[in-house]
Amino acid sequence: ESGLISKYTFDNFIKGEGNQLARAAAYAIGDNPGQTSFNPLFIYGGVGLGKTHLIHAIGNKILEKFPEKRVIYISSDAFTVEFVEAIQSNTVNDFSNFYKSMDALIIDDIQFLVGKEKTQDLFFHIFNALHQNGKQIVLSSDRSPKELKGLSDRLVSRFLWGLQTDIQPPDLETRIAILKNKSETYGINLSREILEYIAHNITSNIRELEGCLVKLLANASLTNREIDFDLVKRTVKEVSTTKQVNISIELITKVVCEYFDIEENKLREKNRRKEIVLARQIAMYLSKQLTKSSLKTIGLHFGGRDHSTVIHAQTSIEEMILSDLKLKEIINTIKNKIEMTAA
Ligand code: ADP
Ligand code: MG
């Protein structure tokens, strides 16, 4: 049992700017496991951006090309559970030898090994054995190796041996392409206008785009209606309100401050330092975007500032991200983290 899900392939993985490098490296590995310099391949990025899909695609491609090879996919969570069971049944050696016998070991969501020292130790030995023998290792994580605090240094240093590449949130064109592709696999043909509307309004990740599509189909069949623009609007609204309930200004403040490594108090004080002002403006902007709070409420949360300050923050950020792609990426990353924490 490889643990691979056969529907996750390269064929149905849409290329976009945000996943270009990760996809190219993954594809090369599928052709030549263990033989490229991408060993290990470490793919990281926010939730719902295609990491799991891509690493399954690697495994499926290896098996398609080399049916005799041994490939295994497992999440680091499941790996930990299996390890604990092996300890209890006195079969740690078998457990370890099983993984050492693979031609390709694919571990998803490696961040769940944080704080689990015994599992990390065992994985370290498995990693070394595989790597020495030219076997392929593929890892995914919600953050970069260097951000994996609580993972042993020796493990992190090995993650840096190969290629680390991130997946960024999809841009508008990629979102439209994904929606088009998915809706066609569901056997429906959505107009360009509808595709654009959904892609414009659901921007955070691909899982949510899919969720919206599924909801749209459900709504259409429940009401026995054609998928028209009205139904689309209603569905998008529905999907985005359920998402917003869990997100609070407190959470936004916390994530923004963690990202910039500043104290939350600083956002409430009258501090005019450049990076504090930017963090504060981003937090206000996201509060307006991700919660239903009024301008007044948002102002109050940031040290009793006036609603016009919030409007100013909003327009400043909107203007800045038009020309500053780096900032746009930063805000997307923060948004992903917020949504991930709230989910
Ligand atoms: P992650 O592991 O990063 O949280 P997943 O791989 O589970 O994300 O992706 C979420 C959903 O989005 C899956 O159903 C996946 O098939 C789909 N998906 C992600 N990226 C793409 C892509 N580039 N093309 C097509 N579908 C994608
Ligand atoms: Mg995943």
Coordinates of C-alpha atoms and ligand atoms in Angstrom, one line a residue:
E1 CA 0.0 0.0 0.0
S2 CA 1.7 3.2 -1.2
G3 CA -0.8 5.5 0.4
L4 CA -1.0 7.4 -2.8
I5 CA -4.2 9.0 -4.0
S6 CA -4.4 8.3 -7.8
K7 CA -6.5 11.3 -8.7
Y8 CA -3.7 13.7 -7.7
T9 CA -1.6 13.8 -10.9
F10 CA 0.5 16.3 -12.9
D11 CA -2.2 16.2 -15.6
N12 CA -4.8 17.9 -13.5
F13 CA -2.4 20.2 -11.6
I14 CA -2.7 23.7 -13.1
K15 CA 0.5 25.6 -13.6
G16 CA 0.8 29.1 -12.4
E17 CA 3.3 31.7 -11.3
G18 CA 2.9 30.7 -7.7
N19 CA 3.7 27.0 -8.1
Q20 CA 5.9 27.0 -11.2
L21 CA 9.2 26.2 -9.5
A22 CA 7.7 23.6 -7.1
R23 CA 5.9 21.9 -9.9
A24 CA 9.0 21.8 -12.2
A25 CA 11.1 20.3 -9.5
A26 CA 8.4 17.8 -8.6
Y27 CA 8.1 16.8 -12.2
A28 CA 11.8 16.3 -12.6
I29 CA 11.8 14.1 -9.5
G30 CA 8.9 12.0 -10.9
D31 CA 11.1 11.3 -13.9
N32 CA 14.3 10.6 -12.0
P33 CA 13.7 9.9 -8.4
G34 CA 16.9 10.1 -6.3
Q35 CA 18.9 11.2 -9.3
T36 CA 18.4 15.0 -9.2
S37 CA 20.0 17.5 -6.9
F38 CA 16.5 18.0 -5.5
N39 CA 17.0 15.6 -2.6
P40 CA 15.2 16.1 -0.4
L41 CA 12.6 18.2 -2.1
F42 CA 11.0 20.4 0.5
I43 CA 7.8 22.1 -0.6
Y44 CA 6.2 24.7 1.8
G45 CA 3.4 27.1 1.7
G46 CA 0.0 28.0 3.1
V47 CA -3.1 25.8 3.4
G48 CA -5.0 24.7 0.3
L49 CA -2.3 25.8 -2.2
G50 CA -1.6 22.3 -3.7
K51 CA 1.3 20.8 -1.6
T52 CA -0.5 17.5 -1.0
H53 CA -1.7 17.3 -4.6
L54 CA 1.8 17.9 -5.9
I55 CA 3.6 15.4 -3.7
H56 CA 1.1 12.7 -4.5
A57 CA 1.6 13.5 -8.2
I58 CA 5.4 12.8 -7.7
G59 CA 4.6 9.4 -6.2
N60 CA 2.1 8.5 -8.9
K61 CA 4.5 9.5 -11.7
I62 CA 7.3 7.5 -10.2
L63 CA 5.1 4.4 -10.0
E64 CA 3.8 5.0 -13.5
K65 CA 7.3 5.1 -15.0
F66 CA 8.9 2.6 -12.7
P67 CA 6.3 0.2 -11.5
E68 CA 8.8 -1.9 -9.6
K69 CA 9.9 0.9 -7.4
R70 CA 8.7 1.1 -3.8
V71 CA 7.0 4.4 -3.0
I72 CA 5.2 5.5 0.1
Y73 CA 3.2 8.5 1.0
I74 CA 2.4 9.3 4.7
S75 CA 1.6 12.4 6.7
S76 CA 3.9 13.1 9.6
D77 CA 1.0 12.7 11.9
A78 CA 0.2 9.2 10.7
F79 CA 4.0 8.4 10.8
T80 CA 4.1 9.4 14.5
V81 CA 1.0 7.3 15.3
E82 CA 2.6 4.3 13.6
F83 CA 5.8 4.8 15.4
V84 CA 4.1 4.9 18.8
E85 CA 2.3 1.7 17.9
A86 CA 5.6 0.1 16.9
I87 CA 7.1 1.1 20.3
Q88 CA 4.1 -0.5 22.1
S89 CA 4.3 -3.7 20.1
N90 CA 8.1 -3.9 20.2
T91 CA 8.5 -3.6 16.4
V92 CA 10.4 -0.4 16.0
N93 CA 13.1 -2.2 14.0
D94 CA 10.6 -3.5 11.5
F95 CA 9.0 -0.1 11.3
S96 CA 12.3 1.6 10.7
N97 CA 13.4 -1.1 8.1
F98 CA 10.2 -0.8 6.3
Y99 CA 10.8 2.9 5.6
K100 CA 14.4 2.4 4.9
S101 CA 13.5 -0.1 2.2
M102 CA 11.7 2.6 0.1
D103 CA 12.9 4.1 -3.2
A104 CA 10.9 7.2 -2.5
L105 CA 9.6 8.4 0.9
I106 CA 7.0 11.2 0.7
I107 CA 6.0 12.8 4.0
D108 CA 3.3 15.4 4.2
D109 CA 2.9 18.2 6.7
I110 CA 6.3 17.6 8.4
Q111 CA 5.5 20.5 10.7
F112 CA 3.6 18.1 12.9
L113 CA 6.9 16.6 14.0
V114 CA 7.6 19.8 15.9
G115 CA 8.1 18.9 19.6
K116 CA 8.1 15.2 18.9
E117 CA 11.7 14.4 19.6
K118 CA 11.6 10.6 19.6
T119 CA 9.9 10.5 16.2
Q120 CA 12.4 13.1 14.9
D121 CA 15.3 10.9 16.0
L122 CA 13.9 7.9 14.2
F123 CA 13.1 9.9 11.1
F124 CA 16.6 11.3 11.2
H125 CA 18.1 7.8 10.9
I126 CA 15.6 6.8 8.2
F127 CA 16.5 10.0 6.3
N128 CA 20.2 9.3 6.4
A129 CA 19.9 5.7 5.3
L130 CA 17.7 6.7 2.3
H131 CA 19.8 9.6 1.3
Q132 CA 23.0 7.7 1.4
N133 CA 21.6 5.1 -0.9
G134 CA 20.4 7.7 -3.4
K135 CA 16.7 7.2 -2.5
Q136 CA 14.3 10.1 -3.0
I137 CA 12.8 12.0 -0.1
V138 CA 10.0 14.5 -0.5
L139 CA 8.6 16.7 2.3
S140 CA 5.9 19.2 2.6
S141 CA 5.4 21.8 5.3
D142 CA 3.3 24.8 6.1
R143 CA 6.5 26.8 6.7
S144 CA 10.1 26.9 5.5
P145 CA 12.7 24.7 7.2
K146 CA 14.2 27.7 9.0
E147 CA 10.8 28.6 10.5
L148 CA 10.3 25.1 11.8
K149 CA 11.2 26.0 15.4
G150 CA 11.0 22.9 17.6
L151 CA 12.5 20.7 15.0
S152 CA 16.1 19.4 15.8
D153 CA 18.8 21.4 14.1
R154 CA 20.4 18.3 12.5
L155 CA 17.1 17.5 10.8
V156 CA 16.6 21.1 9.6
S157 CA 20.1 21.2 8.2
R158 CA 19.4 18.0 6.2
F159 CA 16.2 19.6 4.8
L160 CA 18.5 22.3 3.4
W161 CA 20.6 19.8 1.5
G162 CA 18.3 19.6 -1.5
L163 CA 15.8 22.1 -2.8
Q164 CA 13.4 24.2 -0.7
T165 CA 10.7 25.8 -2.7
D166 CA 7.5 27.5 -1.8
I167 CA 4.0 27.6 -3.3
Q168 CA 2.5 31.1 -3.4
P169 CA -1.3 31.8 -3.6
P170 CA -2.6 31.6 -7.1
D171 CA -3.0 34.8 -9.1
L172 CA -6.2 35.7 -10.8
E173 CA -5.5 33.9 -14.1
T174 CA -4.5 30.7 -12.4
R175 CA -7.6 30.8 -10.2
I176 CA -9.7 31.2 -13.3
A177 CA -7.9 28.3 -15.0
I178 CA -8.3 26.1 -12.0
L179 CA -12.0 26.9 -11.7
K180 CA -12.5 26.2 -15.4
N181 CA -10.7 22.9 -15.1
K182 CA -12.6 21.8 -12.0
S183 CA -16.0 22.8 -13.3
E184 CA -15.3 20.8 -16.5
T185 CA -14.5 17.7 -14.5
Y186 CA -17.8 18.2 -12.8
G187 CA -19.4 18.3 -16.2
I188 CA -20.4 21.9 -16.1
N189 CA -19.5 24.8 -18.4
L190 CA -19.4 28.1 -16.6
S191 CA -19.2 31.4 -18.5
R192 CA -16.1 33.5 -18.5
E193 CA -18.1 36.1 -16.6
I194 CA -19.0 33.6 -13.8
L195 CA -15.5 32.2 -13.6
E196 CA -14.1 35.7 -13.3
Y197 CA -16.6 36.7 -10.6
I198 CA -15.8 33.7 -8.4
A199 CA -12.0 34.1 -9.0
H200 CA -12.2 37.8 -8.1
N201 CA -14.0 37.1 -4.9
I202 CA -12.4 34.0 -3.6
T203 CA -8.7 34.8 -3.5
S204 CA -7.1 33.0 -0.6
N205 CA -6.6 29.4 -1.7
I206 CA -7.6 26.6 -4.0
R207 CA -9.4 24.5 -1.5
E208 CA -11.8 27.4 -1.1
L209 CA -12.3 27.8 -4.8
E210 CA -13.3 24.1 -4.9
G211 CA -15.5 24.5 -1.9
C212 CA -17.4 27.3 -3.7
L213 CA -17.8 25.2 -6.8
V214 CA -19.2 22.3 -4.8
K215 CA -21.6 24.6 -2.9
L216 CA -22.7 26.1 -6.2
L217 CA -23.6 22.7 -7.6
A218 CA -25.4 21.8 -4.4
N219 CA -27.4 25.1 -4.5
A220 CA -28.3 24.6 -8.1
S221 CA -29.6 21.1 -7.6
L222 CA -31.4 21.9 -4.3
T223 CA -33.3 24.8 -5.9
N224 CA -33.5 23.0 -9.3
R225 CA -32.1 26.0 -11.0
E226 CA -29.7 26.7 -13.8
I227 CA -26.4 28.1 -12.6
D228 CA -27.0 31.8 -13.4
F229 CA -25.1 34.9 -12.2
D230 CA -27.6 35.4 -9.4
L231 CA -27.0 32.0 -7.9
V232 CA -23.3 32.5 -8.2
K233 CA -23.4 35.7 -6.3
R234 CA -25.5 34.2 -3.6
T235 CA -23.2 31.2 -3.2
V236 CA -20.0 33.3 -3.1
K237 CA -21.6 35.4 -0.4
E238 CA -22.6 32.3 1.6
V239 CA -19.1 30.8 1.3
S240 CA -17.4 34.0 2.4
T241 CA -19.6 34.7 5.4
T242 CA -19.1 31.2 6.9
K243 CA -15.4 31.8 6.5
Q244 CA -15.5 35.2 8.3
V245 CA -17.2 34.1 11.5
N246 CA -14.1 32.7 13.1
I247 CA -11.8 35.5 12.2
S248 CA -11.5 38.2 14.9
I249 CA -9.5 41.5 15.0
E250 CA -7.6 40.0 17.9
L251 CA -6.5 37.0 15.7
I252 CA -5.5 39.3 12.9
T253 CA -3.5 41.5 15.2
K254 CA -1.8 38.4 16.6
V255 CA -0.8 37.0 13.3
V256 CA 0.4 40.3 11.8
C257 CA 2.6 40.9 14.9
E258 CA 4.0 37.4 14.8
Y259 CA 4.8 37.9 11.2
F260 CA 6.7 41.1 11.7
D261 CA 8.0 40.0 15.1
I262 CA 6.7 43.0 17.0
E263 CA 4.7 43.3 20.2
E264 CA 0.9 43.7 19.9
N265 CA 1.0 46.7 22.1
K266 CA 2.9 48.6 19.5
L267 CA -0.1 48.6 17.2
R268 CA -2.2 50.3 19.8
E269 CA 0.4 52.9 20.9
K270 CA 1.1 56.1 19.1
N271 CA 4.3 54.7 17.7
R272 CA 5.2 56.2 14.3
R273 CA 8.1 54.0 13.5
K274 CA 7.9 53.0 9.8
E275 CA 7.5 49.3 10.2
I276 CA 5.0 49.7 13.1
V277 CA 2.9 52.0 11.0
L278 CA 3.0 49.5 8.1
A279 CA 2.1 46.5 10.4
R280 CA -0.8 48.6 11.9
Q281 CA -2.1 49.5 8.5
I282 CA -2.0 45.9 7.3
A283 CA -3.8 44.8 10.4
M284 CA -6.5 47.4 9.9
Y285 CA -6.8 46.6 6.2
L286 CA -7.2 42.9 6.9
S287 CA -9.7 43.6 9.7
K288 CA -11.9 45.4 7.2
Q289 CA -11.4 42.6 4.6
L290 CA -11.8 39.6 6.8
T291 CA -14.3 40.6 9.5
K292 CA -17.6 42.3 9.5
S293 CA -16.5 44.9 12.0
S294 CA -17.3 48.5 11.3
L295 CA -14.6 51.1 10.7
K296 CA -15.3 52.5 14.1
T297 CA -14.8 49.2 15.9
I298 CA -11.6 48.5 14.0
G299 CA -10.3 52.0 15.0
L300 CA -11.1 51.3 18.6
H301 CA -9.1 48.0 18.6
F302 CA -6.1 49.9 17.4
G303 CA -5.7 52.3 20.3
G304 CA -8.9 54.2 19.9
R305 CA -8.1 55.6 16.5
D306 CA -10.6 57.4 14.4
H307 CA -12.6 55.7 11.6
S308 CA -10.9 58.0 9.0
T309 CA -7.5 56.5 10.1
V310 CA -8.9 53.1 9.2
I311 CA -10.0 54.3 5.8
H312 CA -6.6 55.9 5.3
A313 CA -4.9 52.6 6.1
Q314 CA -7.2 50.7 3.7
T315 CA -6.6 53.0 0.8
S316 CA -2.8 53.2 1.5
I317 CA -2.4 49.5 1.5
E318 CA -4.6 49.1 -1.6
E319 CA -2.5 51.6 -3.4
M320 CA 0.8 50.1 -2.3
I321 CA 0.0 46.6 -3.4
L322 CA -0.7 47.8 -6.9
S323 CA 2.9 48.5 -7.4
D324 CA 4.7 46.6 -4.6
L325 CA 4.4 42.9 -5.5
K326 CA 6.6 41.9 -2.5
L327 CA 4.1 43.5 -0.1
K328 CA 1.2 41.9 -1.9
E329 CA 2.9 38.5 -1.3
I330 CA 3.5 39.3 2.3
I331 CA -0.1 40.3 2.9
N332 CA -1.3 37.1 1.1
T333 CA 1.0 35.0 3.3
I334 CA -0.4 36.7 6.4
K335 CA -4.0 36.3 5.2
N336 CA -3.3 32.6 4.6
K337 CA -1.9 32.2 8.1
I338 CA -5.0 33.9 9.6
E339 CA -7.4 31.8 7.7
M340 CA -5.5 28.7 8.6
T341 CA -5.5 29.5 12.3
A342 CA -9.2 30.4 12.2
A343 CA -10.3 27.3 10.3
Ligands
ADP1 P1 -2.3 21.8 0.6 O1 -1.8 20.5 0.8 O2 -1.3 22.8 0.2 O3 -3.1 22.3 1.8 P2 -4.0 20.5 -1.4 O4 -2.9 19.9 -2.2 O5 -4.7 19.7 -0.5 O6 -3.4 21.8 -0.6 O7 -4.9 21.3 -2.4 C1 -6.3 21.7 -2.1 C2 -7.2 21.4 -3.2 O8 -6.8 22.2 -4.3 C3 -7.0 20.0 -3.7 O9 -8.2 19.4 -4.1 C4 -6.1 20.1 -5.0 O10 -6.4 19.1 -5.9 C5 -6.5 21.5 -5.5 N1 -5.4 22.2 -6.1 C6 -4.3 22.8 -5.5 N2 -3.5 23.3 -6.4 C7 -4.0 23.0 -7.6 C8 -3.5 23.3 -8.9 N3 -2.4 24.0 -9.2 N4 -4.3 22.8 -10.0 C9 -5.4 22.1 -9.7 N5 -5.9 21.8 -8.5 C10 -5.2 22.3 -7.4
MG2 MG -1.9 19.2 2.5

